[in-house]
Amino acid sequence: MGILKILLIFILCSFLKPSIQSDLETYIVHVESPENQISSQSSLTDLESYYLSFLPKSTSAISSSGDAEAASMIYSYHNVMKGFAARLTAAQVKEMEKKHGFVSAQKQRILSLHTTHTPSFLGLQQNMGLWKDSNFGKGVIIGVLDTGILPDHPSFSDVGMPPPPAKWKGVCESNFTTKCNNKLIGARSYQLGSGSPIDDNGHGTHTAGTAAGAFVKGANVFGNANGTAVGVAPLAHIAVYKVCSSDGGCSDSDILAAMDAAIDDGVDILSISLGGSTKPFHDDGIALGTYSAAERGIFVSAAAGNSGPSLGTVANEAPWILTVGASTHDRKLKAAVKLGNSEEFEGESAYHPKTANSTFFTLYDAGKNESDQFGAPFCSPGSLSDPAIKGKIVLCLRSRSLRKVDQGQSVKDAGGVGMILINEQEEGVTKSAEAHVLPALDVSNADGKKILAYINSSSNPVASITFHGTVIGDKNAPIVASFSSRGPSIASPGILKPDIIGPGVNVLAAWPTSVDDNKNTNSTFNIISGTSMSCPHLSGVAALLKSAHPDWSAAAIKSAIMTTADTLNLANSPILDERLISADLFAIGAGHVNPSRASDPGLIYDTPFEDYIPYLCGLNYTNREVGKVLQRKVNCSEVKSIPEEQLNYPSFSIRLGSTPQTYTRTVTNVGDAKSSYKVEIVSPIGVVVKVEPSALNFSTLNQKLTYQATFSKTTNVSTTIDVEGFLKWNSNRHSVRSPIAVRVSAE
């Protein structure tokens, strides 16, 4: 599992003996709703019979081995879509296409994972504030779709936990029937999960612990980040749905099946730290499944992806999803490398020796001295063969396709005594603190070049690596992580994405195995990074808000999180990105989550679910494509479609030409019954924003008032540019902020 960026992983099938590969592949098949509109639980058998009628009856499809291959159904979906997953040949799909009611068949995609101190950094404190007001998320059920869980970890102890709510219908399958408790109340496994919810990767245990882990004292890695580990919502219940294999591949047929079950089980929150590249919503399994979940009031938090800092890379960007980017927090695990010329460079590492050692060792540049110039510069496994490595500190380049711990293992196997890992230039100041197998640290690309220059200019280049442990108080925090995927959204440019950022760099949480020398305990933790880590932070925040405000809709919770977000760092300056320049809205969305403020937002933008129909029609989808999302027939010519920007969303993403554009927003008063708000506008450069009315006067709670925002271009531009601003509704007690991103077109 990569820490700063994980590439899409494809599942490779191997066999014990040579074999002819089957022509059967897994397809997700969409069909029209049956004419009698089967929907009740008692009719699920009839629905499955309807689905089975689409499978070819004959077994005439012949594989290259000469054997007949029968089509077979894997999953029958009833919540997330009208359709099923089946093992089919291409010829069988062609035969199926002729049947009345068939809509589409797509090969399943294999998606990838987007992978203690953070609750304190978020302002959560015992016996006060949001933790007290929400009773630590008591009564809320978080469904985690991931690699499974280690149930015996103390983070999932149910000491002090109440039993699950009466609505809970989930189960603990396989070998988990005796493992579940009042904390871990559900555990299911799907095809790639190999039949058991046990986590043999680590990712799922980490994300579940981050969202809702119990208080565990003495959590650390190599003694670093020592303290009490706790999830964001420590009294929330956890239900685990294992949809990913040990190598991080997650099939969308499994993901849809898990969501289908989670809806029936009764989860309140879905936490999804995985995804793929952007696709139209009608072809995106996660978008389809989460639409059905959101329609039933389930809050969905999903990772934005680890494909940053390139623009247009954000994933999981449907407007019914809270799309979460990643940022740093104010704790560093400091390490340093000192050169023979007395130059010193700071890095990060979770490795910590039992005894301090500042001995100088000779430096070795793997990219210069090894014969394998493809793998050696990156210290990939098996690439280092030079005997001269023994006893030296090796310089390696960062590789996105390799785990950093594996790069260190390669150096150790070759006889190296330490490793300096040079990040890519685009990673900027983002550094990961991994639990390395030997003394090692990350340094920035700029510092790495200086170290290389020293090696090339010295006849005896030497260095020492020292470890300074945990340092709290980085005033630049939060900084947007380089890997955090950026907007604008490709699937829906009129919706600003990501929505929010949260802690996702060097996050300590539960882990199924020991990564240091502490082999005699089941209280094991690891420090990893990714939007996979920021997503469960927001899932936990949503659980706290749902517990504190059980009458709030999922859209209301999202709005509260977004309109109260921080846009300044601990130094009271604008949040920076990995280049240490002001981060733009395509990096931070509304800003960094502030849980305590989110519990008292004053006003909320509640998106009526029925508005998604004109919104989807406004995306210029065909009737059939819209019908795939809604699971029923739709005629967009009979729907008054709206532009994307008109959706009642807490932010604005405008594409502006010479014609002024006006959009409407409706806000609901959840603050003081009698309250007055005045608008504050910071218009983007070259754009004028006018809001009517300029004041909103409320007399009762839950009262709704509407305003219009008009956007006009003031200057002509020779090329398309992105500019940004915000509008804010201020009362004597609340400030409700909406970011404005404008793409100004050239004339």
XYZ file of C-alpha atoms in Angstrom:
747
model
C 0.000 0.000 0.000
C 1.589 3.246 -1.107
C 1.612 6.075 1.413
C 1.740 9.228 -0.680
C 0.143 7.930 -3.839
C -1.320 4.568 -4.683
C -1.600 3.489 -8.297
C -4.518 1.386 -9.503
C -3.828 -2.247 -8.594
C -5.061 -5.020 -10.837
C -5.683 -8.493 -9.486
C -3.523 -11.156 -11.087
C -4.813 -14.722 -10.947
C -2.279 -17.533 -10.557
C -2.814 -21.257 -10.493
C -0.969 -24.197 -8.999
C -0.579 -25.842 -12.384
C -0.542 -24.557 -15.973
C -4.067 -23.806 -17.140
C -5.969 -22.282 -20.039
C -7.420 -18.954 -18.888
C -11.209 -18.821 -18.695
C -13.080 -16.423 -20.975
C -15.505 -15.634 -18.160
C -15.228 -12.169 -16.650
C -17.257 -10.332 -14.029
C -19.757 -7.862 -15.485
C -22.090 -5.443 -13.718
C -25.394 -5.611 -15.582
C -28.005 -2.845 -15.411
C -31.596 -3.676 -16.312
C -34.853 -1.784 -16.297
C -37.120 -2.105 -13.270
C -39.487 -5.043 -13.646
C -42.911 -4.044 -14.868
C -44.615 -4.976 -11.601
C -42.153 -2.707 -9.692
C -40.848 -5.327 -7.267
C -39.583 -3.471 -4.224
C -40.710 -5.069 -0.973
C -38.465 -7.422 0.996
C -40.967 -10.248 0.413
C -40.443 -9.874 -3.325
C -36.648 -10.167 -3.369
C -36.948 -13.757 -4.575
C -39.079 -12.535 -7.481
C -36.521 -9.808 -8.210
C -33.707 -12.365 -8.346
C -35.796 -14.567 -10.641
C -36.259 -11.536 -12.899
C -32.483 -10.979 -12.940
C -31.824 -14.661 -13.661
C -34.060 -14.421 -16.724
C -31.360 -12.299 -18.375
C -28.660 -14.949 -18.060
C -28.183 -17.068 -21.181
C -29.832 -20.444 -20.648
C -27.419 -22.430 -22.774
C -23.865 -23.355 -21.849
C -22.747 -23.130 -25.443
C -20.004 -20.612 -24.788
C -16.763 -22.528 -25.300
C -13.504 -21.529 -23.662
C -10.142 -21.864 -25.353
C -9.666 -25.103 -23.407
C -12.676 -26.574 -25.194
C -14.921 -26.631 -22.133
C -18.424 -25.175 -22.057
C -18.724 -22.263 -19.634
C -22.007 -21.415 -17.925
C -22.972 -17.887 -16.988
C -23.442 -17.457 -13.246
C -24.787 -14.691 -11.027
C -22.521 -13.404 -8.221
C -24.598 -10.635 -6.648
C -28.237 -9.647 -6.939
C -28.614 -5.937 -6.116
C -31.840 -4.464 -4.787
C -30.863 -1.175 -3.093
C -27.962 0.352 -4.974
C -29.182 -0.335 -8.513
C -31.523 -2.422 -10.614
C -29.244 -5.161 -11.811
C -26.704 -7.776 -10.840
C -23.095 -8.904 -11.122
C -22.409 -12.078 -13.111
C -19.592 -14.134 -14.598
C -20.075 -13.927 -18.355
C -18.216 -14.285 -21.624
C -18.308 -11.514 -24.220
C -20.520 -13.728 -26.392
C -22.984 -14.221 -23.546
C -23.159 -10.452 -23.017
C -23.980 -10.036 -26.721
C -26.777 -12.572 -26.336
C -28.067 -10.778 -23.249
C -28.178 -7.410 -25.037
C -31.065 -8.681 -27.185
C -33.367 -9.159 -24.200
C -36.157 -6.733 -23.372
C -35.285 -4.626 -20.321
C -31.505 -4.861 -20.762
C -29.761 -1.486 -20.205
C -25.995 -2.049 -20.099
C -23.204 -4.410 -19.082
C -19.761 -3.242 -18.003
C -16.740 -5.214 -16.925
C -16.131 -4.642 -13.232
C -13.401 -2.149 -12.386
C -10.715 -2.828 -9.819
C -10.410 0.311 -7.694
C -7.603 1.166 -5.284
C -7.243 2.126 -1.664
C -6.629 5.822 -1.063
C -4.218 5.339 1.360
C -3.588 9.891 18.222
C -2.888 13.408 18.083
C -5.392 14.363 15.407
C -8.536 14.571 17.614
C -6.683 17.112 19.773
C -5.568 18.998 16.650
C -9.241 19.094 15.600
C -10.139 20.699 18.933
C -11.850 17.634 20.417
C -11.401 17.423 24.194
C -12.886 15.163 26.840
C -15.834 16.394 28.894
C -16.324 19.591 26.911
C -17.374 20.933 23.511
C -18.544 18.682 20.708
C -17.342 15.436 22.308
C -19.517 16.223 25.324
C -22.478 17.562 23.294
C -22.517 14.503 21.028
C -21.691 12.003 23.792
C -18.701 10.898 21.681
C -20.954 9.828 18.784
C -23.050 7.469 20.911
C -25.702 5.520 19.011
C -24.324 6.234 15.501
C -23.258 3.351 13.219
C -20.324 3.882 10.847
C -20.052 1.417 7.953
C -16.434 1.061 6.795
C -15.810 -0.345 3.295
C -12.175 -1.432 3.271
C -9.767 -4.370 3.752
C -11.453 -5.758 6.869
C -10.491 -5.409 10.522
C -8.486 -7.025 13.336
C -11.265 -7.505 15.920
C -8.974 -8.259 18.882
C -7.234 -4.882 18.726
C -7.898 -2.770 21.863
C -9.109 0.074 19.649
C -12.228 -2.052 19.130
C -12.856 -2.868 22.775
C -16.470 -2.315 23.818
C -15.758 -1.271 27.409
C -18.332 1.426 28.209
C -20.143 0.910 24.892
C -23.938 0.624 24.812
C -25.549 -2.109 22.694
C -26.312 -1.206 19.058
C -29.566 0.608 18.281
C -32.682 -1.533 17.852
C -32.757 -0.738 14.120
C -29.487 -2.639 13.531
C -29.991 -5.715 11.329
C -26.369 -6.506 10.442
C -24.438 -9.680 11.203
C -20.940 -10.922 11.898
C -20.106 -13.538 9.295
C -17.603 -16.341 8.956
C -15.102 -16.621 11.814
C -16.338 -13.348 13.351
C -19.446 -14.711 15.048
C -17.692 -14.683 18.421
C -15.467 -11.671 17.715
C -18.073 -8.920 17.485
C -19.138 -6.860 20.472
C -20.911 -3.580 21.200
C -18.156 -1.632 19.383
C -17.687 -3.900 16.343
C -21.304 -4.821 15.580
C -21.037 -6.081 12.011
C -18.476 -7.787 9.774
C -19.067 -9.061 6.244
C -16.673 -10.184 3.516
C -17.053 -10.267 -0.265
C -15.386 -11.945 -3.253
C -11.966 -10.301 -3.036
C -12.161 -10.546 0.763
C -11.560 -14.298 0.484
C -14.408 -15.213 2.796
C -13.158 -13.694 6.060
C -13.431 -10.110 7.379
C -9.951 -10.463 8.940
C -7.673 -7.640 7.780
C -4.483 -9.001 6.249
C -3.485 -5.624 4.792
C -3.806 -3.138 7.679
C -5.605 -0.359 5.830
C -9.103 -1.245 7.081
C -8.032 -1.603 10.713
C -6.370 1.824 10.494
C -9.373 3.605 8.933
C -11.872 2.008 11.339
C -9.709 2.987 14.305
C -9.382 6.543 13.001
C -13.140 6.977 12.632
C -14.343 5.402 15.864
C -11.549 3.657 17.781
C -11.758 3.427 21.561
C -9.318 5.186 23.915
C -6.035 3.230 24.046
C -3.221 4.482 26.278
C 0.418 4.146 25.350
C -0.080 4.064 21.583
C 3.149 4.634 19.652
C 5.406 3.432 16.861
C 9.060 2.973 17.880
C 8.170 5.184 20.864
C 7.176 8.043 18.527
C 3.849 9.903 18.785
C 3.373 8.320 22.199
C 0.031 9.027 23.829
C -3.574 7.938 23.988
C -4.911 6.834 20.604
C -8.608 7.463 20.030
C -10.940 7.707 17.073
C -12.882 10.857 16.253
C -16.178 9.307 17.444
C -15.091 6.850 20.180
C -18.608 5.795 21.245
C -19.886 5.207 17.701
C -20.430 1.623 16.530
C -18.420 0.112 13.658
C -19.663 -2.222 10.919
C -16.987 -3.547 8.579
C -17.506 -4.588 4.949
C -14.393 -6.216 3.492
C -14.350 -5.351 -0.210
C -10.597 -5.265 -0.880
C -7.931 -7.934 -1.175
C -4.661 -8.010 0.731
C -2.865 -6.251 -2.126
C -5.327 -3.350 -2.126
C -7.527 -4.176 -5.120
C -11.241 -3.507 -4.603
C -13.802 -4.600 -7.238
C -16.801 -2.382 -7.816
C -19.097 -5.434 -7.923
C -18.042 -6.191 -4.327
C -18.379 -2.531 -3.342
C -21.932 -2.397 -4.692
C -22.820 -5.630 -2.866
C -21.422 -4.199 0.379
C -23.399 -0.979 0.007
C -26.505 -3.011 -0.791
C -26.081 -4.878 2.510
C -25.088 -1.780 4.507
C -28.327 -0.041 3.527
C -30.357 -3.024 4.756
C -28.194 -3.388 7.873
C -28.969 0.129 9.028
C -25.684 2.088 8.936
C -25.838 5.862 9.469
C -22.472 6.747 7.898
C -20.567 5.149 5.013
C -16.806 5.672 5.127
C -15.153 4.910 1.781
C -11.348 5.240 1.609
C -11.012 3.864 -1.909
C -11.846 4.818 -5.470
C -10.783 4.979 -9.091
C -10.500 7.558 -11.829
C -13.369 9.927 -12.522
C -16.287 8.661 -14.613
C -19.796 9.945 -15.413
C -22.006 9.230 -12.434
C -24.180 6.768 -14.374
C -21.076 4.632 -15.038
C -19.469 5.050 -11.608
C -20.287 2.223 -9.195
C -19.488 4.298 -6.106
C -21.649 7.195 -7.333
C -24.553 4.835 -8.093
C -24.370 2.981 -4.789
C -23.949 6.078 -2.656
C -26.874 7.804 -4.386
C -29.146 5.038 -3.131
C -27.548 5.279 0.321
C -27.950 9.059 0.441
C -31.566 8.747 -0.706
C -32.167 6.744 2.486
C -30.544 9.394 4.672
C -27.098 7.781 4.982
C -24.180 10.232 5.160
C -21.335 9.323 2.778
C -17.716 10.374 3.313
C -15.214 9.365 0.624
C -11.536 9.949 -0.111
C -10.772 12.470 -2.852
C -7.894 10.314 -4.140
C -4.104 10.376 -4.069
C -3.416 11.696 -7.583
C -2.433 15.258 -6.665
C -1.129 17.797 -7.144
C -2.309 17.595 -10.772
C -5.547 19.460 -11.481
C -8.710 17.581 -12.444
C -7.762 14.410 -10.575
C -10.398 14.423 -7.819
C -12.443 11.216 -7.485
C -15.688 10.385 -5.678
C -17.010 13.808 -6.654
C -20.785 13.260 -6.784
C -22.604 16.068 -4.925
C -24.286 13.585 -2.559
C -20.806 12.577 -1.295
C -18.576 14.557 1.082
C -15.307 14.466 -0.894
C -12.320 14.669 1.458
C -8.807 15.891 0.677
C -5.765 15.485 2.931
C -3.588 17.844 4.923
C -0.913 17.787 7.610
C -1.370 18.342 11.322
C 0.957 20.062 13.774
C 2.932 16.997 14.876
C 6.187 16.051 13.190
C 8.327 12.963 13.730
C 11.580 14.769 13.161
C 14.742 13.212 11.809
C 17.815 14.899 10.368
C 20.764 14.107 8.148
C 24.063 15.883 8.762
C 26.715 15.896 6.032
C 30.472 15.855 6.421
C 30.566 19.530 5.410
C 28.281 20.351 8.404
C 25.212 21.012 6.273
C 22.083 19.624 7.949
C 18.682 18.788 6.440
C 15.450 18.016 8.232
C 13.200 15.106 7.312
C 10.648 12.822 8.918
C 10.674 9.199 10.010
C 8.745 6.945 12.375
C 11.921 4.884 12.915
C 13.572 5.469 16.263
C 16.668 3.614 17.512
C 16.824 2.220 21.025
C 20.044 4.171 21.575
C 21.133 7.434 19.989
C 23.780 7.079 17.294
C 25.312 10.036 15.468
C 28.060 8.019 13.761
C 29.057 9.166 10.272
C 28.875 6.617 7.444
C 29.908 6.839 3.800
C 27.152 7.912 1.415
C 26.239 5.765 -1.596
C 24.214 7.063 -4.579
C 22.204 4.074 -5.837
C 21.333 5.878 -9.060
C 24.952 6.486 -9.995
C 26.780 3.336 -9.033
C 24.432 0.446 -9.800
C 24.180 -1.293 -13.181
C 20.375 -1.600 -13.020
C 19.476 1.967 -13.948
C 15.761 1.166 -14.106
C 15.178 -0.065 -10.566
C 18.349 0.813 -8.665
C 17.857 4.603 -8.379
C 14.599 3.782 -6.587
C 16.125 0.934 -4.554
C 13.419 -1.403 -5.785
C 13.515 -4.955 -4.408
C 16.299 -7.021 -5.979
C 17.899 -4.081 -7.794
C 20.835 -3.418 -5.447
C 23.729 -5.821 -6.092
C 26.898 -3.759 -5.532
C 28.902 -5.191 -2.578
C 30.133 -1.648 -1.908
C 26.726 -0.811 -0.373
C 27.632 -2.721 2.782
C 28.022 -0.389 5.736
C 26.899 2.717 3.831
C 23.939 5.120 3.892
C 22.169 4.776 0.546
C 20.425 7.587 -1.354
C 17.245 6.403 -3.092
C 14.685 8.235 -5.202
C 11.031 8.124 -4.220
C 8.905 5.798 -6.384
C 5.134 6.014 -6.390
C 4.851 2.360 -7.299
C 6.880 1.196 -4.289
C 6.160 1.227 -0.574
C 8.836 3.227 1.163
C 9.299 0.481 3.745
C 10.033 -1.935 0.880
C 12.663 0.451 -0.475
C 14.307 0.455 2.952
C 14.132 -3.337 3.117
C 15.931 -3.485 -0.237
C 18.730 -1.310 1.161
C 18.947 -3.411 4.324
C 19.060 -6.645 2.328
C 21.986 -5.254 0.312
C 23.948 -4.479 3.494
C 23.170 -0.761 3.817
C 23.013 0.767 7.290
C 20.703 3.653 6.468
C 18.604 5.258 3.725
C 17.904 8.812 2.623
C 14.764 8.892 0.507
C 14.563 11.858 -1.892
C 11.013 12.935 -2.652
C 9.827 13.955 -6.094
C 9.867 17.653 -6.915
C 6.078 17.918 -7.051
C 5.796 16.551 -3.506
C 7.196 19.818 -2.168
C 7.349 19.863 1.625
C 5.059 16.840 2.072
C 7.049 14.152 3.889
C 5.915 10.833 5.292
C 7.065 9.345 8.570
C 7.167 5.612 7.924
C 8.042 2.799 10.297
C 11.230 1.883 8.443
C 13.214 -1.322 8.943
C 16.501 0.590 9.259
C 17.541 4.171 10.048
C 15.895 6.175 7.262
C 14.155 9.455 6.564
C 12.338 11.411 3.868
C 13.858 14.656 2.600
C 12.484 17.144 0.111
C 13.578 17.102 -3.513
C 15.434 20.412 -3.082
C 17.386 19.097 -0.088
C 18.002 15.812 -1.871
C 19.655 17.652 -4.766
C 21.974 19.413 -2.309
C 22.953 16.073 -0.777
C 23.648 14.635 -4.244
C 25.745 17.690 -5.114
C 27.779 17.130 -1.948
C 28.385 13.484 -2.921
C 29.559 14.511 -6.397
C 31.897 17.192 -5.053
C 33.495 15.227 -2.215
C 36.128 12.517 -2.362
C 34.824 11.029 0.889
C 31.139 11.933 1.273
C 29.807 10.979 4.713
C 26.660 11.632 6.708
C 24.912 10.777 9.959
C 21.184 10.277 10.558
C 19.747 11.348 13.895
C 16.223 10.995 15.251
C 14.613 13.714 17.353
C 11.256 12.079 18.023
C 7.902 13.807 18.293
C 7.744 17.591 17.838
C 4.427 19.407 18.360
C 3.675 22.917 17.160
C 4.122 23.330 13.390
C 2.583 26.785 12.921
C 2.188 26.205 9.176
C -0.255 23.358 9.819
C -2.456 22.397 8.189
C -0.632 22.206 4.842
C -2.334 20.511 1.894
C -0.633 17.191 1.130
C 0.979 17.004 -2.288
C -0.777 13.715 -3.063
C -4.265 15.019 -2.247
C -6.260 14.991 -5.499
C -7.322 18.342 -6.896
C -10.368 19.756 -8.623
C -11.967 20.870 -10.773
C -14.391 17.989 -11.002
C -14.419 16.395 -14.444
C -17.769 14.654 -13.959
C -19.521 17.825 -12.769
C -17.440 21.027 -13.108
C -20.307 23.102 -11.664
C -19.809 21.520 -8.225
C -16.653 22.572 -6.355
C -14.595 19.571 -5.284
C -13.030 18.486 -3.006
C -15.488 19.669 -0.371
C -13.162 19.728 2.639
C -9.708 18.738 3.854
C -8.747 16.939 7.060
C -5.721 15.233 8.663
C -4.242 12.685 6.267
C -0.453 12.843 6.679
C 1.416 10.702 9.211
C -1.721 9.581 11.034
C -1.266 7.091 13.882
C -4.019 4.495 14.282
C -4.622 0.801 14.911
C -2.671 -1.784 12.885
C -3.037 -5.589 12.844
C 0.662 -6.385 13.301
C 3.691 -4.874 15.000
C 5.806 -2.652 12.759
C 8.554 -2.109 15.337
C 10.285 -4.372 17.855
C 7.301 -4.587 20.203
C 6.234 -8.145 19.386
C 4.628 -9.033 22.708
C 1.443 -6.992 22.547
C -1.769 -6.812 20.541
C -1.792 -3.031 21.009
C -0.104 -2.359 17.697
C -0.214 0.879 15.728
C 1.165 2.318 12.514
C 1.659 5.758 11.005
C 0.515 6.102 7.391
C -0.701 8.787 4.996
C -3.311 9.269 2.290
C -6.762 10.689 1.674
C -7.718 7.245 3.008
C -6.716 8.634 6.412
C -8.503 11.992 6.099
C -11.775 10.364 5.002
C -12.421 8.482 8.293
C -11.657 11.659 10.248
C -14.615 13.270 8.477
C -16.708 10.119 8.884
C -16.103 10.440 12.617
C -16.966 14.153 12.600
C -20.210 13.353 10.752
C -21.023 10.748 13.423
C -20.520 13.346 16.162
C -22.785 15.822 14.364
C -25.456 13.199 13.730
C -25.425 12.246 17.412
C -25.614 15.893 18.500
C -28.268 16.768 15.886
C -30.281 13.615 15.098
C -32.829 15.644 13.115
C -30.242 16.944 10.619
C -30.206 15.455 7.119
C -27.011 14.203 5.490
C -26.944 17.362 3.336
C -27.340 19.521 6.449
C -24.373 17.794 8.120
C -22.273 18.321 4.991
C -23.252 21.994 4.832
C -22.384 22.517 8.509
C -18.939 20.975 7.961
C -18.254 23.100 4.874
C -19.557 26.547 5.873
C -17.659 26.545 9.200
C -14.333 25.264 7.836
C -11.057 26.990 8.655
C -9.257 28.819 5.853
C -6.356 30.002 8.027
C -3.547 27.929 9.545
C -2.204 27.991 13.100
C -0.115 31.056 12.216
C -3.357 32.833 11.234
C -2.257 32.964 7.583
C -4.013 31.429 4.566
C -3.667 27.637 4.378
C -0.651 26.697 2.239
C -0.100 23.879 -0.246
C 2.953 21.652 -0.648
C 4.806 24.525 -2.397
C 4.263 26.740 0.679
C 2.086 29.125 -1.311
C -1.589 29.852 -0.658
C -3.650 26.782 -1.492
C -6.415 27.308 -4.041
C -10.012 26.134 -3.787
C -9.335 23.115 -6.001
C -6.981 21.925 -3.243
C -8.916 22.782 -0.075
C -12.548 23.155 -1.162
C -14.305 24.960 1.691
C -11.229 24.609 3.925
C -10.047 22.501 6.864
C -12.686 20.866 9.050
C -13.466 22.548 12.384
C -15.722 20.070 14.244
C -16.708 22.352 17.120
C -17.834 25.177 14.857
C -19.642 22.688 12.609
C -21.937 21.762 15.489
C -23.286 25.338 15.578
C -23.252 26.620 11.977
C -26.119 29.128 12.231
C -27.419 28.464 8.717
C -27.351 25.361 6.549
C -27.767 24.669 2.825
C -30.089 21.653 2.794
C -30.192 20.016 -0.643
C -33.674 18.538 -1.251
C -33.121 15.078 -2.681
C -35.672 15.655 -5.434
C -33.382 18.406 -6.803
C -30.945 15.756 -8.024
C -33.367 14.804 -10.821
C -33.237 18.216 -12.609
C -29.518 18.365 -11.733
C -28.787 15.025 -13.452
C -30.896 15.989 -16.455
C -28.909 19.239 -16.577
C -25.696 17.228 -16.998
C -27.025 16.323 -20.470
C -27.341 12.660 -19.579
C -29.773 10.626 -21.661
C -33.043 9.466 -20.119
C -31.574 5.982 -19.797
C -28.429 7.292 -18.093
C -30.447 9.307 -15.577
C -32.662 6.264 -15.072
C -29.618 4.161 -14.151
C -28.914 6.517 -11.244
C -32.550 6.851 -10.121
C -33.456 3.170 -10.746
C -36.601 4.184 -12.599
C -37.593 5.588 -15.955
C -37.162 9.338 -16.398
C -38.084 11.665 -19.252
C -35.823 14.700 -18.960
C -37.936 16.590 -21.516
C -40.667 16.638 -18.868
C -38.263 17.758 -16.130
C -37.300 21.393 -15.688
C -33.568 20.723 -15.661
C -31.185 23.046 -13.846
C -27.542 23.913 -14.472
C -25.122 22.247 -12.058
C -24.364 25.571 -10.395
C -28.031 25.962 -9.406
C -27.998 22.951 -7.068
C -28.498 24.198 -3.474
C -24.871 23.523 -2.571
C -22.748 25.247 0.126
C -20.134 26.365 -2.415
C -20.054 27.888 -5.918
C -18.151 26.686 -8.987
C -18.920 28.984 -11.930
C -17.858 28.942 -15.576
C -18.245 32.532 -16.700
C -18.249 34.060 -20.173
C -19.539 37.444 -21.317
C -23.096 36.803 -20.119
C -23.818 37.394 -16.405
C -25.104 34.376 -14.512
C -27.543 34.295 -11.599
C -28.011 31.380 -9.207
C -30.335 30.860 -6.267
C -29.539 29.480 -2.835
C -31.849 28.676 0.073
C -30.575 28.641 3.652
C -32.262 27.205 6.744
C -31.938 28.794 10.160
C -30.586 26.320 12.763
C -29.014 28.941 15.019
C -30.870 31.579 17.013
C -34.617 31.796 16.350
C -34.529 35.570 15.944
C -31.417 36.472 14.026
C -30.228 38.794 11.267
C -27.455 38.084 8.784
C -25.695 40.541 6.475
C -23.758 39.449 3.445
C -20.004 39.977 3.093
C -18.578 39.501 -0.394
C -15.001 39.162 -1.606
C -15.369 39.012 -5.386
C -12.840 37.067 -7.468
C -10.414 39.226 -9.480
C -12.108 40.411 -12.677
C -15.554 39.347 -11.466
C -18.331 41.226 -9.670
C -20.591 39.250 -7.336
C -23.894 40.833 -6.320
C -26.226 39.237 -3.761
C -29.897 40.095 -3.335
C -31.161 40.603 -0.723
C -28.080 41.739 1.175
C -29.663 40.902 4.547
C -31.575 37.866 5.812
C -33.861 38.317 8.825
C -35.114 35.173 10.566
C -37.903 35.023 13.131
C -38.113 31.269 13.844
C -35.956 28.164 13.895
C -35.905 26.073 10.682
C -37.175 29.062 8.700
C -35.951 29.066 5.103
C -34.935 32.185 3.180
C -33.657 32.480 -0.381
C -31.083 34.759 -1.988
C -29.728 35.231 -5.507
C -26.075 35.623 -6.442
C -25.221 37.231 -9.785
C -21.766 36.828 -11.320
C -20.512 39.241 -13.997
C -17.177 39.547 -15.738
C -15.573 42.995 -15.496
C -12.534 42.551 -17.734
C -11.792 40.602 -20.892
C -9.065 37.980 -20.693
C -6.955 36.522 -23.484
C -6.840 33.062 -21.960
C -9.026 31.037 -19.608
C -8.144 31.732 -15.967
C -9.303 30.487 -12.563
C -10.074 33.077 -9.901
C -11.666 32.755 -6.489
C -13.436 34.603 -3.710
C -16.192 33.962 -1.192
C -19.480 35.172 0.193
C -20.246 35.054 3.878
C -23.421 35.573 5.889
C -22.556 37.184 9.235
C -24.726 37.581 12.326
C -23.660 38.716 15.765
C -22.810 35.073 16.596
C -22.340 33.104 13.379
C -20.366 33.319 10.151
C -21.537 31.129 7.246
C -18.948 31.020 4.461
C -19.307 29.770 0.875
C -16.210 29.624 -1.348
C -16.547 30.847 -4.944
C -14.410 29.368 -7.743
C -14.816 31.014 -11.150
C -13.311 29.807 -14.423
C -13.318 32.911 -16.614
C -13.380 32.114 -20.333
C -11.421 34.046 -22.944
C -13.472 36.062 -25.411
